[in-house]
mmCIF file of C-alpha atoms and ligand atoms in Angstrom:
data_model
loop_
_atom_site.group_PDB
_atom_site.id
_atom_site.type_symbol
_atom_site.label_atom_id
_atom_site.label_comp_id
_atom_site.label_asym_id
_atom_site.label_seq_id
_atom_site.Cartn_x
_atom_site.Cartn_y
_atom_site.Cartn_z
ATOM 1 C CA MET A 259 -12.373 -14.233 32.400
ATOM 2 C CA PHE A 260 -13.503 -11.318 30.081
ATOM 3 C CA GLU A 261 -14.980 -9.151 32.849
ATOM 4 C CA THR A 262 -11.818 -7.075 33.320
ATOM 5 C CA ILE A 263 -11.027 -6.583 29.654
ATOM 6 C CA GLN A 264 -11.112 -2.834 28.616
ATOM 7 C CA SER A 265 -12.188 -1.755 25.088
ATOM 8 C CA ALA A 266 -9.374 -1.369 22.599
ATOM 9 C CA PRO A 267 -9.293 2.007 20.568
ATOM 10 C CA PRO A 268 -10.882 1.974 17.210
ATOM 11 C CA ASP A 269 -8.579 1.409 14.148
ATOM 12 C CA ALA A 270 -6.972 4.659 12.998
ATOM 13 C CA ILE A 271 -8.178 4.045 9.400
ATOM 14 C CA LEU A 272 -10.942 1.329 9.209
ATOM 15 C CA GLY A 273 -12.335 2.708 12.478
ATOM 16 C CA LEU A 274 -13.109 5.943 10.677
ATOM 17 C CA THR A 275 -15.200 4.063 8.020
ATOM 18 C CA ALA A 276 -17.387 2.766 10.794
ATOM 19 C CA ALA A 277 -17.812 6.274 12.266
ATOM 20 C CA PHE A 278 -18.558 7.697 8.946
ATOM 21 C CA GLN A 279 -21.219 5.080 8.190
ATOM 22 C CA SER A 280 -23.111 5.860 11.354
ATOM 23 C CA ASP A 281 -22.908 9.665 10.840
ATOM 24 C CA PRO A 282 -26.382 11.039 10.091
ATOM 25 C CA ASN A 283 -25.112 14.325 8.391
ATOM 26 C CA PRO A 284 -26.213 14.143 4.722
ATOM 27 C CA ALA A 285 -23.231 16.273 3.622
ATOM 28 C CA LYS A 286 -20.708 13.858 5.203
ATOM 29 C CA VAL A 287 -17.521 13.220 3.198
ATOM 30 C CA ASN A 288 -15.247 10.139 3.716
ATOM 31 C CA LEU A 289 -11.623 10.848 2.849
ATOM 32 C CA GLY A 290 -10.282 8.217 5.223
ATOM 33 C CA VAL A 291 -9.762 4.728 4.181
ATOM 34 C CA GLY A 292 -7.672 4.314 0.878
ATOM 35 C CA VAL A 293 -10.338 3.009 -1.530
ATOM 36 C CA TYR A 294 -10.781 4.370 -4.954
ATOM 37 C CA LYS A 295 -13.942 6.132 -5.788
ATOM 38 C CA ASP A 296 -15.173 7.342 -9.124
ATOM 39 C CA ALA A 297 -16.639 10.725 -9.800
ATOM 40 C CA SER A 298 -19.977 9.708 -8.478
ATOM 41 C CA GLY A 299 -18.450 8.648 -5.215
ATOM 42 C CA THR A 300 -18.835 4.858 -5.640
ATOM 43 C CA THR A 301 -16.160 2.176 -5.502
ATOM 44 C CA PRO A 302 -16.851 0.286 -8.799
ATOM 45 C CA ILE A 303 -16.245 -3.302 -9.621
ATOM 46 C CA LEU A 304 -14.073 -2.979 -12.767
ATOM 47 C CA ALA A 305 -15.602 -4.243 -15.983
ATOM 48 C CA SER A 306 -12.650 -6.511 -16.591
ATOM 49 C CA VAL A 307 -13.245 -8.039 -13.120
ATOM 50 C CA LYS A 308 -16.919 -8.603 -13.632
ATOM 51 C CA ALA A 309 -16.040 -10.311 -17.056
ATOM 52 C CA ALA A 310 -13.420 -12.484 -15.323
ATOM 53 C CA GLU A 311 -15.888 -13.416 -12.619
ATOM 54 C CA ARG A 312 -18.490 -14.521 -15.225
ATOM 55 C CA LYS A 313 -15.889 -16.680 -16.882
ATOM 56 C CA ILE A 314 -14.848 -18.208 -13.501
ATOM 57 C CA VAL A 315 -18.468 -19.031 -12.538
ATOM 58 C CA GLU A 316 -18.965 -20.624 -15.892
ATOM 59 C CA THR A 317 -15.802 -22.792 -15.930
ATOM 60 C CA ALA A 318 -14.831 -23.520 -12.177
ATOM 61 C CA LYS A 319 -15.058 -27.186 -11.395
ATOM 62 C CA THR A 320 -14.212 -27.416 -7.677
ATOM 63 C CA LYS A 321 -13.859 -25.538 -4.507
ATOM 64 C CA SER A 322 -11.252 -27.881 -3.000
ATOM 65 C CA TYR A 323 -8.396 -26.438 -1.004
ATOM 66 C CA MET A 324 -5.648 -24.276 -2.486
ATOM 67 C CA PRO A 325 -2.042 -25.185 -2.131
ATOM 68 C CA ILE A 326 -0.614 -23.505 1.045
ATOM 69 C CA GLY A 327 1.187 -20.883 -1.033
ATOM 70 C CA GLY A 328 -1.724 -20.498 -3.510
ATOM 71 C CA ASP A 329 -1.958 -21.381 -7.186
ATOM 72 C CA PRO A 330 1.605 -21.360 -8.693
ATOM 73 C CA ALA A 331 0.164 -19.805 -11.790
ATOM 74 C CA TYR A 332 -0.920 -16.792 -9.733
ATOM 75 C CA GLY A 333 2.474 -16.687 -8.074
ATOM 76 C CA LYS A 334 4.194 -16.534 -11.497
ATOM 77 C CA LEU A 335 1.847 -13.678 -12.550
ATOM 78 C CA VAL A 336 2.594 -11.745 -9.376
ATOM 79 C CA GLN A 337 6.355 -12.103 -10.103
ATOM 80 C CA GLU A 338 5.872 -10.788 -13.661
ATOM 81 C CA MET A 339 3.710 -7.974 -12.394
ATOM 82 C CA ILE A 340 6.230 -6.744 -9.834
ATOM 83 C CA LEU A 341 9.411 -7.411 -11.791
ATOM 84 C CA GLY A 342 8.421 -7.464 -15.435
ATOM 85 C CA VAL A 343 8.459 -10.533 -17.742
ATOM 86 C CA GLY A 344 11.862 -12.174 -18.139
ATOM 87 C CA HIS A 345 13.534 -10.813 -15.000
ATOM 88 C CA GLU A 346 16.615 -12.853 -13.950
ATOM 89 C CA ALA A 347 15.061 -13.676 -10.441
ATOM 90 C CA ILE A 348 12.155 -15.354 -12.150
ATOM 91 C CA SER A 349 14.181 -17.461 -14.692
ATOM 92 C CA SER A 350 16.686 -18.488 -12.036
ATOM 93 C CA GLY A 351 13.851 -19.581 -9.610
ATOM 94 C CA ARG A 352 15.361 -17.472 -6.824
ATOM 95 C CA ILE A 353 12.064 -15.692 -6.226
ATOM 96 C CA ARG A 354 9.198 -17.625 -4.555
ATOM 97 C CA THR A 355 5.655 -16.080 -4.101
ATOM 98 C CA ALA A 356 2.802 -16.961 -1.865
ATOM 99 C CA HIS A 357 -0.709 -15.827 -2.324
ATOM 100 C CA THR A 358 -1.722 -13.990 0.829
ATOM 101 C CA PRO A 359 -4.902 -12.323 2.212
ATOM 102 C CA GLY A 360 -4.204 -8.968 0.787
ATOM 103 C CA GLY A 361 -0.939 -6.929 1.257
ATOM 104 C CA THR A 362 -1.538 -6.777 4.931
ATOM 105 C CA GLY A 363 -1.534 -10.609 4.985
ATOM 106 C CA GLY A 364 1.619 -10.585 3.100
ATOM 107 C CA LEU A 365 3.237 -8.272 5.559
ATOM 108 C CA ARG A 366 2.200 -10.302 8.547
ATOM 109 C CA VAL A 367 3.255 -13.678 7.004
ATOM 110 C CA GLY A 368 6.617 -12.066 6.068
ATOM 111 C CA ALA A 369 7.047 -10.557 9.670
ATOM 112 C CA ASP A 370 6.196 -13.979 11.300
ATOM 113 C CA PHE A 371 8.641 -15.785 9.013
ATOM 114 C CA LEU A 372 11.329 -13.147 9.706
ATOM 115 C CA LYS A 373 10.786 -13.206 13.507
ATOM 116 C CA LYS A 374 11.596 -16.987 13.376
ATOM 117 C CA PHE A 375 15.014 -16.392 11.599
ATOM 118 C CA LEU A 376 16.029 -12.901 12.733
ATOM 119 C CA PRO A 377 14.561 -12.830 16.182
ATOM 120 C CA GLY A 378 16.737 -9.979 17.491
ATOM 121 C CA ALA A 379 16.225 -7.678 14.428
ATOM 122 C CA THR A 380 14.747 -4.165 14.562
ATOM 123 C CA VAL A 381 12.304 -3.228 11.900
ATOM 124 C CA TRP A 382 12.763 0.382 10.531
ATOM 125 C CA VAL A 383 9.880 2.155 9.092
ATOM 126 C CA SER A 384 9.540 5.573 7.551
ATOM 127 C CA LYS A 385 8.502 8.564 9.642
ATOM 128 C CA PRO A 386 5.583 8.693 9.048
ATOM 129 C CA THR A 387 4.311 5.279 7.720
ATOM 130 C CA TRP A 388 0.896 3.537 7.215
ATOM 131 C CA ALA A 389 -0.459 3.194 10.796
ATOM 132 C CA ASN A 390 -0.788 -0.567 10.461
ATOM 133 C CA HIS A 391 2.950 -1.181 9.725
ATOM 134 C CA ARG A 392 3.946 -0.671 13.287
ATOM 135 C CA GLY A 393 0.981 -2.776 14.584
ATOM 136 C CA ILE A 394 1.871 -5.713 12.218
ATOM 137 C CA PHE A 395 5.481 -5.869 13.076
ATOM 138 C CA GLN A 396 4.962 -5.273 16.786
ATOM 139 C CA ALA A 397 2.402 -8.021 16.736
ATOM 140 C CA ALA A 398 5.053 -10.362 15.370
ATOM 141 C CA GLY A 399 7.249 -9.400 18.256
ATOM 142 C CA PHE A 400 9.667 -7.000 16.547
ATOM 143 C CA LYS A 401 10.993 -3.708 17.959
ATOM 144 C CA VAL A 402 9.914 -1.017 15.492
ATOM 145 C CA GLU A 403 11.962 2.179 14.968
ATOM 146 C CA GLU A 404 11.574 5.122 12.617
ATOM 147 C CA TYR A 405 13.924 6.564 10.053
ATOM 148 C CA PRO A 406 13.361 10.152 8.833
ATOM 149 C CA TYR A 407 11.383 10.499 5.634
ATOM 150 C CA TYR A 408 8.949 13.464 5.350
ATOM 151 C CA ASP A 409 9.834 16.950 6.344
ATOM 152 C CA PRO A 410 6.589 18.752 7.467
ATOM 153 C CA LYS A 411 8.313 22.188 6.941
ATOM 154 C CA THR A 412 9.279 21.678 3.269
ATOM 155 C CA ARG A 413 6.325 19.160 2.730
ATOM 156 C CA ALA A 414 8.758 17.173 0.852
ATOM 157 C CA LEU A 415 11.139 14.132 1.351
ATOM 158 C CA ASP A 416 14.055 14.818 3.640
ATOM 159 C CA PHE A 417 16.421 12.599 1.661
ATOM 160 C CA ASP A 418 19.626 13.670 3.425
ATOM 161 C CA ALA A 419 18.279 12.730 6.775
ATOM 162 C CA MET A 420 16.832 9.448 5.418
ATOM 163 C CA LYS A 421 20.072 8.518 3.812
ATOM 164 C CA ALA A 422 22.124 9.300 6.891
ATOM 165 C CA ALA A 423 19.872 7.069 8.999
ATOM 166 C CA LEU A 424 19.831 4.176 6.517
ATOM 167 C CA GLU A 425 23.644 4.279 6.444
ATOM 168 C CA LYS A 426 23.728 3.572 10.150
ATOM 169 C CA ILE A 427 21.412 0.677 10.167
ATOM 170 C CA LYS A 428 23.200 -2.537 10.692
ATOM 171 C CA ALA A 429 23.257 -5.933 8.937
ATOM 172 C CA GLY A 430 20.530 -8.197 10.210
ATOM 173 C CA ASP A 431 18.016 -5.405 10.688
ATOM 174 C CA ILE A 432 15.000 -4.928 8.422
ATOM 175 C CA VAL A 433 14.113 -1.819 6.638
ATOM 176 C CA LEU A 434 10.621 -1.347 5.217
ATOM 177 C CA LEU A 435 10.281 0.784 2.197
ATOM 178 C CA HIS A 436 7.234 1.882 0.119
ATOM 179 C CA VAL A 437 8.031 1.073 -3.478
ATOM 180 C CA CYS A 438 5.595 3.870 -4.846
ATOM 181 C CA CYS A 439 2.646 6.092 -3.767
ATOM 182 C CA HIS A 440 4.111 6.382 -0.164
ATOM 183 C CA ASN A 441 1.216 5.930 2.424
ATOM 184 C CA PRO A 442 0.483 8.306 3.992
ATOM 185 C CA THR A 443 2.417 11.224 2.343
ATOM 186 C CA GLY A 444 2.196 10.686 -1.385
ATOM 187 C CA VAL A 445 5.835 11.758 -1.555
ATOM 188 C CA ASP A 446 8.044 9.233 -3.285
ATOM 189 C CA LEU A 447 11.809 8.844 -3.889
ATOM 190 C CA ALA A 448 13.092 10.007 -7.345
ATOM 191 C CA HIS A 449 14.953 7.300 -9.377
ATOM 192 C CA GLU A 450 18.354 8.624 -8.548
ATOM 193 C CA GLN A 451 17.319 8.486 -4.848
ATOM 194 C CA TRP A 452 16.257 4.961 -5.192
ATOM 195 C CA SER A 453 19.650 3.951 -6.632
ATOM 196 C CA GLN A 454 21.337 5.522 -3.661
ATOM 197 C CA VAL A 455 19.204 3.658 -1.218
ATOM 198 C CA ALA A 456 19.750 0.397 -3.039
ATOM 199 C CA GLU A 457 23.542 1.010 -2.884
ATOM 200 C CA ILE A 458 23.293 1.722 0.873
ATOM 201 C CA ALA A 459 21.257 -1.536 1.406
ATOM 202 C CA GLY A 460 23.757 -3.520 -0.644
ATOM 203 C CA LYS A 461 26.723 -2.067 1.341
ATOM 204 C CA GLN A 462 25.152 -2.231 4.877
ATOM 205 C CA GLY A 463 23.538 -5.585 4.396
ATOM 206 C CA TRP A 464 20.123 -4.782 6.046
ATOM 207 C CA LEU A 465 17.279 -6.644 4.675
ATOM 208 C CA PRO A 466 14.833 -4.675 2.523
ATOM 209 C CA PHE A 467 11.114 -5.367 3.103
ATOM 210 C CA LEU A 468 9.263 -3.640 0.287
ATOM 211 C CA ASP A 469 5.609 -2.754 0.497
ATOM 212 C CA PHE A 470 4.117 -2.540 -3.020
ATOM 213 C CA ALA A 471 0.454 -1.870 -2.548
ATOM 214 C CA TYR A 472 -0.160 0.872 -5.186
ATOM 215 C CA GLN A 473 1.547 -0.414 -8.399
ATOM 216 C CA GLY A 474 -0.026 1.492 -11.284
ATOM 217 C CA PHE A 475 -1.400 4.426 -9.208
ATOM 218 C CA GLY A 476 1.909 6.376 -9.421
ATOM 219 C CA ALA A 477 3.009 6.806 -13.048
ATOM 220 C CA SER A 478 2.352 3.396 -14.702
ATOM 221 C CA LEU A 479 2.735 -0.264 -13.902
ATOM 222 C CA GLU A 480 6.224 -0.342 -15.402
ATOM 223 C CA ALA A 481 7.483 2.959 -14.014
ATOM 224 C CA ASP A 482 6.196 2.199 -10.546
ATOM 225 C CA ARG A 483 8.477 -0.754 -10.343
ATOM 226 C CA PHE A 484 11.698 1.329 -10.485
ATOM 227 C CA GLY A 485 12.460 1.182 -6.799
ATOM 228 C CA LEU A 486 11.893 -2.514 -6.554
ATOM 229 C CA LEU A 487 14.175 -3.278 -9.561
ATOM 230 C CA ALA A 488 16.782 -0.875 -8.182
ATOM 231 C CA MET A 489 16.757 -2.873 -4.827
ATOM 232 C CA ALA A 490 16.740 -6.162 -6.446
ATOM 233 C CA ALA A 491 19.803 -5.279 -8.458
ATOM 234 C CA GLN A 492 21.743 -4.609 -5.287
ATOM 235 C CA CYS A 493 20.246 -6.858 -2.727
ATOM 236 C CA PRO A 494 20.157 -10.648 -3.488
ATOM 237 C CA GLU A 495 17.805 -11.164 -0.462
ATOM 238 C CA MET A 496 14.598 -9.213 -0.021
ATOM 239 C CA ILE A 497 10.995 -9.653 0.977
ATOM 240 C CA VAL A 498 8.106 -7.928 -1.033
ATOM 241 C CA SER A 499 4.497 -7.592 -0.082
ATOM 242 C CA SER A 500 2.315 -6.685 -2.971
ATOM 243 C CA SER A 501 -1.348 -6.140 -3.295
ATOM 244 C CA PHE A 502 -4.201 -6.266 -6.078
ATOM 245 C CA SER A 503 -6.612 -4.524 -3.639
ATOM 246 C CA LYS A 504 -6.191 -1.074 -5.268
ATOM 247 C CA ASN A 505 -5.115 -1.720 -8.854
ATOM 248 C CA PHE A 506 -7.854 -4.370 -9.404
ATOM 249 C CA GLY A 507 -10.237 -2.944 -7.003
ATOM 250 C CA LEU A 508 -10.348 -6.311 -5.155
ATOM 251 C CA TYR A 509 -10.394 -4.805 -1.636
ATOM 252 C CA GLN A 510 -12.791 -7.362 -0.199
ATOM 253 C CA ASP A 511 -11.353 -10.310 -2.023
ATOM 254 C CA ARG A 512 -8.008 -10.050 -0.041
ATOM 255 C CA THR A 513 -5.771 -10.676 -3.049
ATOM 256 C CA GLY A 514 -2.115 -9.991 -2.278
ATOM 257 C CA ALA A 515 1.222 -11.729 -2.280
ATOM 258 C CA LEU A 516 4.408 -12.248 -0.364
ATOM 259 C CA SER A 517 7.467 -12.792 -2.465
ATOM 260 C CA LEU A 518 10.903 -13.762 -1.241
ATOM 261 C CA PHE A 519 14.139 -13.285 -3.007
ATOM 262 C CA ALA A 520 17.058 -15.408 -2.162
ATOM 263 C CA LYS A 521 20.638 -15.902 -3.501
ATOM 264 C CA ASP A 522 19.673 -18.981 -5.564
ATOM 265 C CA ALA A 523 16.684 -21.398 -6.178
ATOM 266 C CA LYS A 524 17.837 -23.832 -3.459
ATOM 267 C CA GLN A 525 17.792 -21.166 -0.750
ATOM 268 C CA ALA A 526 14.598 -19.728 -2.039
ATOM 269 C CA ALA A 527 12.938 -23.081 -1.838
ATOM 270 C CA ALA A 528 14.133 -23.737 1.733
ATOM 271 C CA SER A 529 12.969 -20.375 2.828
ATOM 272 C CA PHE A 530 9.658 -20.764 1.100
ATOM 273 C CA SER A 531 8.967 -24.068 2.955
ATOM 274 C CA ASN A 532 9.115 -22.042 6.178
ATOM 275 C CA ILE A 533 6.880 -19.469 4.873
ATOM 276 C CA GLU A 534 4.359 -22.211 4.149
ATOM 277 C CA ILE A 535 4.581 -23.341 7.768
ATOM 278 C CA VAL A 536 3.682 -19.743 8.792
ATOM 279 C CA ILE A 537 0.686 -19.792 6.547
ATOM 280 C CA ARG A 538 -0.372 -23.342 7.458
ATOM 281 C CA VAL A 539 -0.555 -22.614 11.180
ATOM 282 C CA ASN A 540 -2.401 -19.293 10.579
ATOM 283 C CA TYR A 541 -5.031 -19.660 7.808
ATOM 284 C CA SER A 542 -3.888 -22.778 6.155
ATOM 285 C CA ASN A 543 -4.208 -21.697 2.471
ATOM 286 C CA PRO A 544 -5.609 -18.705 0.821
ATOM 287 C CA ALA A 545 -9.160 -17.974 -0.320
ATOM 288 C CA ALA A 546 -9.210 -18.716 -4.133
ATOM 289 C CA HIS A 547 -11.569 -16.144 -5.670
ATOM 290 C CA GLY A 548 -9.428 -12.988 -5.920
ATOM 291 C CA GLY A 549 -6.513 -14.937 -7.263
ATOM 292 C CA LEU A 550 -8.555 -16.614 -9.813
ATOM 293 C CA ILE A 551 -9.820 -13.162 -10.962
ATOM 294 C CA VAL A 552 -6.290 -11.811 -11.240
ATOM 295 C CA THR A 553 -5.042 -14.983 -13.079
ATOM 296 C CA THR A 554 -7.915 -14.927 -15.465
ATOM 297 C CA ILE A 555 -7.448 -11.357 -16.457
ATOM 298 C CA LEU A 556 -3.765 -11.502 -16.693
ATOM 299 C CA SER A 557 -3.683 -14.615 -18.844
ATOM 300 C CA ASP A 558 -6.220 -13.251 -21.356
ATOM 301 C CA PRO A 559 -4.726 -10.466 -23.623
ATOM 302 C CA ALA A 560 -8.117 -8.780 -24.298
ATOM 303 C CA LEU A 561 -9.087 -8.714 -20.581
ATOM 304 C CA LYS A 562 -5.669 -7.615 -19.609
ATOM 305 C CA GLN A 563 -5.823 -4.688 -22.060
ATOM 306 C CA GLN A 564 -9.289 -3.669 -20.694
ATOM 307 C CA TRP A 565 -8.028 -3.814 -17.071
ATOM 308 C CA ILE A 566 -4.927 -1.688 -17.965
ATOM 309 C CA LEU A 567 -7.265 0.992 -19.479
ATOM 310 C CA GLU A 568 -9.447 0.892 -16.417
ATOM 311 C CA LEU A 569 -6.403 1.262 -14.150
ATOM 312 C CA ASN A 570 -5.110 4.169 -16.234
ATOM 313 C CA ALA A 571 -8.533 5.893 -15.863
ATOM 314 C CA MET A 572 -8.450 5.481 -12.018
ATOM 315 C CA ARG A 573 -4.945 6.977 -11.940
ATOM 316 C CA ASP A 574 -5.946 9.847 -14.310
ATOM 317 C CA ARG A 575 -9.020 10.729 -12.354
ATOM 318 C CA ILE A 576 -6.932 11.035 -9.054
ATOM 319 C CA ALA A 577 -4.338 13.290 -10.811
ATOM 320 C CA GLY A 578 -7.093 15.435 -12.170
ATOM 321 C CA VAL A 579 -8.702 15.652 -8.796
ATOM 322 C CA ARG A 580 -5.380 16.845 -7.191
ATOM 323 C CA SER A 581 -5.200 19.824 -9.571
ATOM 324 C CA GLN A 582 -9.010 20.563 -9.138
ATOM 325 C CA PHE A 583 -8.576 20.390 -5.327
ATOM 326 C CA VAL A 584 -5.698 22.812 -5.278
ATOM 327 C CA ALA A 585 -7.547 25.185 -7.586
ATOM 328 C CA ALA A 586 -10.750 25.034 -5.533
ATOM 329 C CA LEU A 587 -8.973 25.699 -2.185
ATOM 330 C CA LYS A 588 -7.484 28.832 -3.818
ATOM 331 C CA ASN A 589 -10.974 29.846 -5.175
ATOM 332 C CA ALA A 590 -12.401 29.348 -1.769
ATOM 333 C CA GLY A 591 -10.297 32.259 -0.658
ATOM 334 C CA ILE A 592 -7.623 30.151 1.323
ATOM 335 C CA ALA A 593 -4.297 32.074 1.196
ATOM 336 C CA GLN A 594 -2.182 29.079 2.168
ATOM 337 C CA ASP A 595 -0.644 27.433 -0.869
ATOM 338 C CA PHE A 596 -1.649 23.883 -1.319
ATOM 339 C CA GLY A 597 0.229 23.353 -4.467
ATOM 340 C CA TYR A 598 2.154 20.452 -3.190
ATOM 341 C CA ILE A 599 -0.942 18.299 -3.231
ATOM 342 C CA ALA A 600 -0.833 18.358 -7.074
ATOM 343 C CA HIS A 601 2.607 16.799 -7.033
ATOM 344 C CA GLN A 602 2.027 13.986 -4.634
ATOM 345 C CA LYS A 603 1.637 10.421 -6.015
ATOM 346 C CA GLY A 604 -1.052 7.820 -5.551
ATOM 347 C CA MET A 605 -4.243 7.894 -3.675
ATOM 348 C CA PHE A 606 -3.149 9.936 -0.645
ATOM 349 C CA SER A 607 -2.230 13.417 0.177
ATOM 350 C CA PHE A 608 -0.579 14.594 3.367
ATOM 351 C CA SER A 609 -2.785 17.680 3.449
ATOM 352 C CA GLY A 610 -0.850 19.495 6.156
ATOM 353 C CA LEU A 611 -4.002 19.760 8.324
ATOM 354 C CA THR A 612 -3.192 19.469 12.023
ATOM 355 C CA ASP A 613 -4.791 16.846 14.245
ATOM 356 C CA ALA A 614 -6.958 19.639 15.825
ATOM 357 C CA GLN A 615 -8.124 20.629 12.339
ATOM 358 C CA VAL A 616 -8.813 17.006 11.520
ATOM 359 C CA ALA A 617 -10.919 16.639 14.715
ATOM 360 C CA PHE A 618 -12.824 19.815 13.883
ATOM 361 C CA LEU A 619 -13.605 18.687 10.336
ATOM 362 C CA LYS A 620 -14.877 15.442 11.758
ATOM 363 C CA GLU A 621 -16.898 16.740 14.627
ATOM 364 C CA LYS A 622 -18.253 19.979 13.055
ATOM 365 C CA LYS A 623 -18.386 19.219 9.443
ATOM 366 C CA ALA A 624 -18.580 15.387 9.091
ATOM 367 C CA VAL A 625 -15.533 15.389 6.991
ATOM 368 C CA TYR A 626 -13.457 12.381 7.754
ATOM 369 C CA VAL A 627 -9.727 12.548 7.443
ATOM 370 C CA VAL A 628 -7.078 10.224 8.880
ATOM 371 C CA GLY A 629 -5.175 11.533 11.978
ATOM 372 C CA GLY A 630 -2.012 13.148 10.860
ATOM 373 C CA GLY A 631 -3.856 14.979 7.934
ATOM 374 C CA ARG A 632 -3.913 12.114 5.378
ATOM 375 C CA ILE A 633 -6.623 12.710 2.728
ATOM 376 C CA ASN A 634 -7.802 10.106 0.316
ATOM 377 C CA VAL A 635 -7.832 12.214 -2.776
ATOM 378 C CA ALA A 636 -10.086 9.674 -4.660
ATOM 379 C CA GLY A 637 -12.835 10.497 -2.168
ATOM 380 C CA ILE A 638 -13.158 14.004 -3.546
ATOM 381 C CA THR A 639 -15.899 14.234 -6.115
ATOM 382 C CA PRO A 640 -17.516 17.256 -8.059
ATOM 383 C CA LYS A 641 -20.432 16.970 -5.667
ATOM 384 C CA ASN A 642 -18.381 17.334 -2.445
ATOM 385 C CA LEU A 643 -15.598 19.499 -3.592
ATOM 386 C CA ASP A 644 -17.052 22.959 -2.712
ATOM 387 C CA TYR A 645 -18.391 21.756 0.669
ATOM 388 C CA LEU A 646 -15.102 20.282 1.480
ATOM 389 C CA CYS A 647 -13.044 23.343 0.601
ATOM 390 C CA ALA A 648 -15.414 25.601 2.624
ATOM 391 C CA ALA A 649 -15.031 23.283 5.552
ATOM 392 C CA ILE A 650 -11.207 23.311 5.320
ATOM 393 C CA LYS A 651 -11.350 27.080 5.029
ATOM 394 C CA GLU A 652 -13.297 27.123 8.258
ATOM 395 C CA ALA A 653 -10.938 24.650 9.936
ATOM 396 C CA LEU A 654 -7.947 26.722 9.016
ATOM 397 C CA THR A 655 -9.452 29.875 10.423
ATOM 398 C CA VAL A 656 -11.163 28.515 13.659
ATOM 399 C CA VAL A 657 -8.648 26.023 14.848
HETATM 400 C C1 LMR B 222 -5.292 2.650 3.794
HETATM 401 O O1 LMR B 222 -4.217 2.809 4.119
HETATM 402 O O2 LMR B 222 -6.282 3.285 3.916
HETATM 403 C C2 LMR B 222 -5.502 1.247 3.141
HETATM 404 O O3 LMR B 222 -4.331 0.579 2.947
HETATM 405 C C3 LMR B 222 -6.514 0.361 3.817
HETATM 406 C C4 LMR B 222 -6.129 -0.112 5.102
HETATM 407 O O4 LMR B 222 -6.050 -1.368 5.292
HETATM 408 O O5 LMR B 222 -5.677 0.676 6.047
#
């Protein structure tokens, strides 16, 4: 049965981590997977998370099954996180939320749910987008197409082309948008541009599917919601996948959510019952631990404050590294201007390195960068900065 099966290619992002781990070069640098690292190069467990875990261990009474959609208290906190307390969609009950295994789980549950009710829809993703978006929607059976987003010549958003494409997408299709910290480019829409996209969505009637994986890594928890709020104001029906992997550092606890917005509470409840069926036949109900951590922290004012300070520190470090990196590339004698890296948002930078340069960096310098040139800026530390800049200088000269 299995004799004829050929090996699948390694994952474009997680496959790099495996290759990095088995690389014997002591100077190796991992700028691949989107995981926060502090100045010492470690991915810390936040102190607020540790405190919450201690509390959970002391007070937990059962490990019985969770509800299919997870703890309703967690769902409510997710809604308040992505929309802000008191939003009309929450008070009217027209948003329903399921705890999913990370943002990826949210995307897949949402995709499977939509395939059932919009079987002929095309899913539109930005060019470029996170490598796994295409994989997830194709695995659910959708045709995936791209709308223009990033212009490699200007290293900025090509908003005119994006708008023109979105204006042609028909009702019943699905458009995936990154709410903040666009992965992989780090190039986001300005507020005014979000308002225009929301207006187009409202007029055209396509369904927005928002990926909100980096809340708090752009400008702040509140400011990063802007695009979501703009879309919610124009589109009564939307799907949102959100994640606590990055902002709480809960990568391995798979703590995300899928939220569905409908026109009213009755339609939301009917749709949500179908989301529960998707979950039940897939993983039955979510693992509790990550959700308990988030619920514990967000329900305790002191822990919440501690967490916000820790989140701000992560964001500030990345912003600082961006400027240091641009300056260090210049100091290394590289003529090319990398100033745009300092203006990109979130964990990633679209470095402008070609695939050949990325291959050179991996093979000759043990510097791991995602194909297409995406760099995890958080992976840059005072210890590897000079080595990295010298390696990039060589890559730019040799390749
Ligand atoms: C990334 O883009 O590196 C992260 O979202 C991790 C992942 O699952 O790919």
